[in-house]
Amino acid sequence: MGPTEHQQMATVLQSIAEHDLDHEILDADAMAKRFPQYRLEDGDAAVLDRRAGFIRPELTVQTAARRAEQLGARIHRYTPVREITPVGNGVEIRTDDDAERFDAVVVTVGPWVNDLLPDLPWEVDIRRLISAWYVPTTDAWFGEERPAFIRTSPTHCYGLPSPDGVSVKLGLSRALHRPAGDPNELDRTVQPGELDIFTELLRRHLPELHPDPTRLSVYMEGYTESSRPLVGPLPGADNVVLLAGFSGHGFKLSPAFGDVAADLALDGTSSQPVDFVSTVGRTAA
Ligand SMILES: Cc1cc2nc3c(=O)[nH]c(=O)nc-3n(C[C@H](O)[C@H](O)[C@H](O)COP(=O)(O)OP(=O)(O)OC[C@H]3O[C@@H](n4cnc5c(N)ncnc54)[C@H](O)[C@@H]3O)c2cc1C
């Protein structure tokens, strides 16, 4: 949802046309009838992606880990890697208890990337994200159709009705997140002033929610300047494959990037078209 002239809306409309995606375009009247929980402003439109869905991240991670073990993976739970050192034709991984050598490694430590690899030649900016949950004042939020949503402007935000049918989750976009600082010392306390922007969003665009949140959580994410992730070998160490800086969009892409990571670690190359995110020849952005 958002102004039709907004660049992100233009991109959405262009992609729909190019790829013939199953969608509907709804104006303010249509939205008021079908999704009365959202307020559109003059000049706004909404695009409904009929094939969109949502992912349960905790279940996804645990299912993937279990499947990996079934296929022969060894998982060292609660075991931080302290150092990664290329040695000869291999790579040494050091933990508090042990050091082990492997032919190749894939590093996917999310917001801890600068911690584990302090000499990285690219910037990954670690930001602190707040998610807030609000209870609806009407049944509209939990009707038969419950799409996740993005509003592009004036405040870029996203959210979705929780699958448990209790509340609506709301999050903000990159420009509104403050730097996280040391990822091991993340400030998980949300100050009342940090809610102002959420409260204004509710007032203007989501008035069918109680303005006092029932749950707040603080997270971290790593952003690159271009928002393109870093995928590929570290300079001078072809057998250390890095995947980092997913800039708020890594989860939905993880099965595809998992395949790419395995290709790069085993063969040094991937048949997927990933040059646009490659670390090879990449400048700071
Ligand atoms: C609030 C929020 C909302 C988001 N919403 C979306 C969304 O709607 N869609 C989407 O696609 N993406 C979304 N993302 C982004 C997505 O979650 C990330 O891009 C993605 O999880 C990155 O995957 P990753 O495997 O690189 O890192 P992570 O998922 O962060 O995983 C890194 C793992 O490495 C572990 N680790 C760290 N250091 C070490 C170490 N030294 N040794 C061993 N293990 C270590 C950590 O404990 C963690 O388990 C969201 C992120 C946040 C925070």
mmCIF file of N, CA and C in Angstrom, residues 188-239:
data_model
loop_
_atom_site.group_PDB
_atom_site.id
_atom_site.type_symbol
_atom_site.label_atom_id
_atom_site.label_comp_id
_atom_site.label_asym_id
_atom_site.label_seq_id
_atom_site.Cartn_x
_atom_site.Cartn_y
_atom_site.Cartn_z
ATOM 1 N N ARG A 188 18.061 -4.638 24.685
ATOM 2 C CA ARG A 188 16.754 -5.247 24.373
ATOM 3 C C ARG A 188 15.594 -4.503 25.039
ATOM 4 N N THR A 189 15.891 -3.374 25.668
ATOM 5 C CA THR A 189 14.821 -2.601 26.305
ATOM 6 C C THR A 189 14.317 -1.546 25.330
ATOM 7 N N VAL A 190 13.004 -1.530 25.118
ATOM 8 C CA VAL A 190 12.399 -0.520 24.240
ATOM 9 C C VAL A 190 11.961 0.651 25.109
ATOM 10 N N GLN A 191 12.477 1.833 24.805
ATOM 11 C CA GLN A 191 12.099 3.028 25.557
ATOM 12 C C GLN A 191 10.762 3.543 25.029
ATOM 13 N N PRO A 192 9.920 4.145 25.906
ATOM 14 C CA PRO A 192 8.598 4.619 25.455
ATOM 15 C C PRO A 192 8.694 5.519 24.222
ATOM 16 N N GLY A 193 9.710 6.378 24.160
ATOM 17 C CA GLY A 193 9.847 7.294 23.022
ATOM 18 C C GLY A 193 10.018 6.564 21.696
ATOM 19 N N GLU A 194 10.549 5.336 21.750
ATOM 20 C CA GLU A 194 10.755 4.574 20.516
ATOM 21 C C GLU A 194 9.427 4.108 19.917
ATOM 22 N N LEU A 195 8.356 4.205 20.709
ATOM 23 C CA LEU A 195 7.050 3.756 20.210
ATOM 24 C C LEU A 195 6.303 4.851 19.458
ATOM 25 N N ASP A 196 6.809 6.084 19.538
ATOM 26 C CA ASP A 196 6.064 7.193 18.934
ATOM 27 C C ASP A 196 5.759 6.948 17.457
ATOM 28 N N ILE A 197 6.738 6.463 16.764
ATOM 29 C CA ILE A 197 6.562 6.270 15.321
ATOM 30 C C ILE A 197 5.515 5.184 15.030
ATOM 31 N N PHE A 198 5.478 4.151 15.874
ATOM 32 C CA PHE A 198 4.448 3.111 15.732
ATOM 33 C C PHE A 198 3.068 3.715 16.021
ATOM 34 N N THR A 199 2.991 4.511 17.103
ATOM 35 C CA THR A 199 1.709 5.085 17.508
ATOM 36 C C THR A 199 1.147 5.968 16.392
ATOM 37 N N GLU A 200 2.031 6.739 15.751
ATOM 38 C CA GLU A 200 1.591 7.616 14.670
ATOM 39 C C GLU A 200 1.110 6.787 13.465
ATOM 40 N N LEU A 201 1.810 5.698 13.214
ATOM 41 C CA LEU A 201 1.386 4.801 12.121
ATOM 42 C C LEU A 201 -0.014 4.260 12.370
ATOM 43 N N LEU A 202 -0.254 3.832 13.606
ATOM 44 C CA LEU A 202 -1.568 3.292 13.954
ATOM 45 C C LEU A 202 -2.644 4.367 13.780
ATOM 46 N N ARG A 203 -2.320 5.563 14.277
ATOM 47 C CA ARG A 203 -3.309 6.641 14.211
ATOM 48 C C ARG A 203 -3.691 6.924 12.758
ATOM 49 N N ARG A 204 -2.687 6.953 11.901
ATOM 50 C CA ARG A 204 -2.925 7.407 10.532
ATOM 51 C C ARG A 204 -3.386 6.289 9.599
ATOM 52 N N HIS A 205 -2.835 5.100 9.775
ATOM 53 C CA HIS A 205 -3.088 4.060 8.769
ATOM 54 C C HIS A 205 -3.709 2.768 9.282
ATOM 55 N N LEU A 206 -3.600 2.531 10.602
ATOM 56 C CA LEU A 206 -4.098 1.248 11.128
ATOM 57 C C LEU A 206 -4.946 1.510 12.385
ATOM 58 N N PRO A 207 -6.024 2.300 12.241
ATOM 59 C CA PRO A 207 -6.729 2.744 13.449
ATOM 60 C C PRO A 207 -7.519 1.645 14.160
ATOM 61 N N GLU A 208 -7.665 0.478 13.511
ATOM 62 C CA GLU A 208 -8.426 -0.590 14.161
ATOM 63 C C GLU A 208 -7.541 -1.459 15.057
ATOM 64 N N LEU A 209 -6.496 -0.836 15.612
ATOM 65 C CA LEU A 209 -5.630 -1.548 16.570
ATOM 66 C C LEU A 209 -5.570 -0.716 17.850
ATOM 67 N N HIS A 210 -5.579 -1.386 19.005
ATOM 68 C CA HIS A 210 -5.363 -0.684 20.274
ATOM 69 C C HIS A 210 -3.961 -0.080 20.244
ATOM 70 N N PRO A 211 -3.804 1.195 20.584
ATOM 71 C CA PRO A 211 -2.495 1.829 20.395
ATOM 72 C C PRO A 211 -1.413 1.422 21.400
ATOM 73 N N ASP A 212 -1.764 0.678 22.429
ATOM 74 C CA ASP A 212 -0.726 0.224 23.367
ATOM 75 C C ASP A 212 -0.305 -1.195 22.991
ATOM 76 N N PRO A 213 0.986 -1.395 22.740
ATOM 77 C CA PRO A 213 1.413 -2.739 22.324
ATOM 78 C C PRO A 213 1.284 -3.749 23.462
ATOM 79 N N THR A 214 1.041 -4.999 23.091
ATOM 80 C CA THR A 214 0.970 -6.052 24.108
ATOM 81 C C THR A 214 2.274 -6.828 24.182
ATOM 82 N N ARG A 215 3.125 -6.657 23.161
ATOM 83 C CA ARG A 215 4.418 -7.347 23.174
ATOM 84 C C ARG A 215 5.405 -6.521 22.362
ATOM 85 N N LEU A 216 6.643 -6.463 22.838
ATOM 86 C CA LEU A 216 7.712 -5.779 22.101
ATOM 87 C C LEU A 216 8.927 -6.699 22.095
ATOM 88 N N SER A 217 9.610 -6.790 20.961
ATOM 89 C CA SER A 217 10.844 -7.571 20.924
ATOM 90 C C SER A 217 11.883 -6.813 20.117
ATOM 91 N N VAL A 218 13.136 -7.035 20.468
ATOM 92 C CA VAL A 218 14.245 -6.363 19.796
ATOM 93 C C VAL A 218 15.121 -7.412 19.110
ATOM 94 N N TYR A 219 15.493 -7.127 17.873
ATOM 95 C CA TYR A 219 16.263 -8.072 17.067
ATOM 96 C C TYR A 219 17.428 -7.345 16.414
ATOM 97 N N MET A 220 18.220 -8.093 15.636
ATOM 98 C CA MET A 220 19.304 -7.472 14.870
ATOM 99 C C MET A 220 19.276 -7.995 13.439
ATOM 100 N N GLU A 221 19.802 -7.166 12.545
ATOM 101 C CA GLU A 221 19.962 -7.583 11.155
ATOM 102 C C GLU A 221 21.141 -6.816 10.565
ATOM 103 N N GLY A 222 21.864 -7.425 9.626
ATOM 104 C CA GLY A 222 23.011 -6.787 8.982
ATOM 105 C C GLY A 222 22.641 -6.277 7.595
ATOM 106 N N TYR A 223 22.985 -5.015 7.332
ATOM 107 C CA TYR A 223 22.634 -4.378 6.054
ATOM 108 C C TYR A 223 23.904 -3.990 5.292
ATOM 109 N N THR A 224 23.891 -4.179 3.986
ATOM 110 C CA THR A 224 24.941 -3.604 3.146
ATOM 111 C C THR A 224 24.388 -2.291 2.592
ATOM 112 N N GLU A 225 25.294 -1.470 2.062
ATOM 113 C CA GLU A 225 24.838 -0.161 1.595
ATOM 114 C C GLU A 225 23.837 -0.309 0.449
ATOM 115 N N SER A 226 24.112 -1.271 -0.457
ATOM 116 C CA SER A 226 23.236 -1.453 -1.617
ATOM 117 C C SER A 226 22.047 -2.356 -1.307
ATOM 118 N N SER A 227 22.023 -2.942 -0.101
ATOM 119 C CA SER A 227 21.039 -3.960 0.301
ATOM 120 C C SER A 227 21.251 -5.292 -0.422
ATOM 121 N N ARG A 228 22.299 -5.382 -1.240
ATOM 122 C CA ARG A 228 22.603 -6.675 -1.861
ATOM 123 C C ARG A 228 23.471 -7.468 -0.887
ATOM 124 N N PRO A 229 23.105 -8.721 -0.588
ATOM 125 C CA PRO A 229 23.919 -9.493 0.351
ATOM 126 C C PRO A 229 25.304 -9.797 -0.221
ATOM 127 N N LEU A 230 26.181 -10.256 0.659
ATOM 128 C CA LEU A 230 27.527 -10.668 0.280
ATOM 129 C C LEU A 230 27.526 -12.187 0.206
ATOM 130 N N VAL A 231 27.777 -12.723 -0.976
ATOM 131 C CA VAL A 231 27.704 -14.181 -1.157
ATOM 132 C C VAL A 231 28.920 -14.630 -1.955
ATOM 133 N N GLY A 232 29.812 -15.367 -1.307
ATOM 134 C CA GLY A 232 30.968 -15.874 -2.041
ATOM 135 C C GLY A 232 32.195 -15.966 -1.165
ATOM 136 N N PRO A 233 33.348 -16.262 -1.789
ATOM 137 C CA PRO A 233 34.569 -16.488 -1.008
ATOM 138 C C PRO A 233 35.119 -15.206 -0.389
ATOM 139 N N LEU A 234 35.860 -15.391 0.710
ATOM 140 C CA LEU A 234 36.609 -14.268 1.273
ATOM 141 C C LEU A 234 37.822 -14.030 0.384
ATOM 142 N N PRO A 235 38.298 -12.790 0.307
ATOM 143 C CA PRO A 235 39.477 -12.515 -0.517
ATOM 144 C C PRO A 235 40.658 -13.385 -0.069
ATOM 145 N N GLY A 236 41.277 -14.107 -1.007
ATOM 146 C CA GLY A 236 42.455 -14.920 -0.695
ATOM 147 C C GLY A 236 42.131 -16.224 0.008
ATOM 148 N N ALA A 237 40.858 -16.559 0.157
ATOM 149 C CA ALA A 237 40.489 -17.814 0.840
ATOM 150 C C ALA A 237 39.259 -18.398 0.147
ATOM 151 N N ASP A 238 39.489 -19.043 -0.995
ATOM 152 C CA ASP A 238 38.370 -19.561 -1.801
ATOM 153 C C ASP A 238 37.525 -20.586 -1.059
ATOM 154 N N ASN A 239 38.121 -21.249 -0.061
ATOM 155 C CA ASN A 239 37.358 -22.282 0.653
ATOM 156 C C ASN A 239 36.654 -21.748 1.911
#
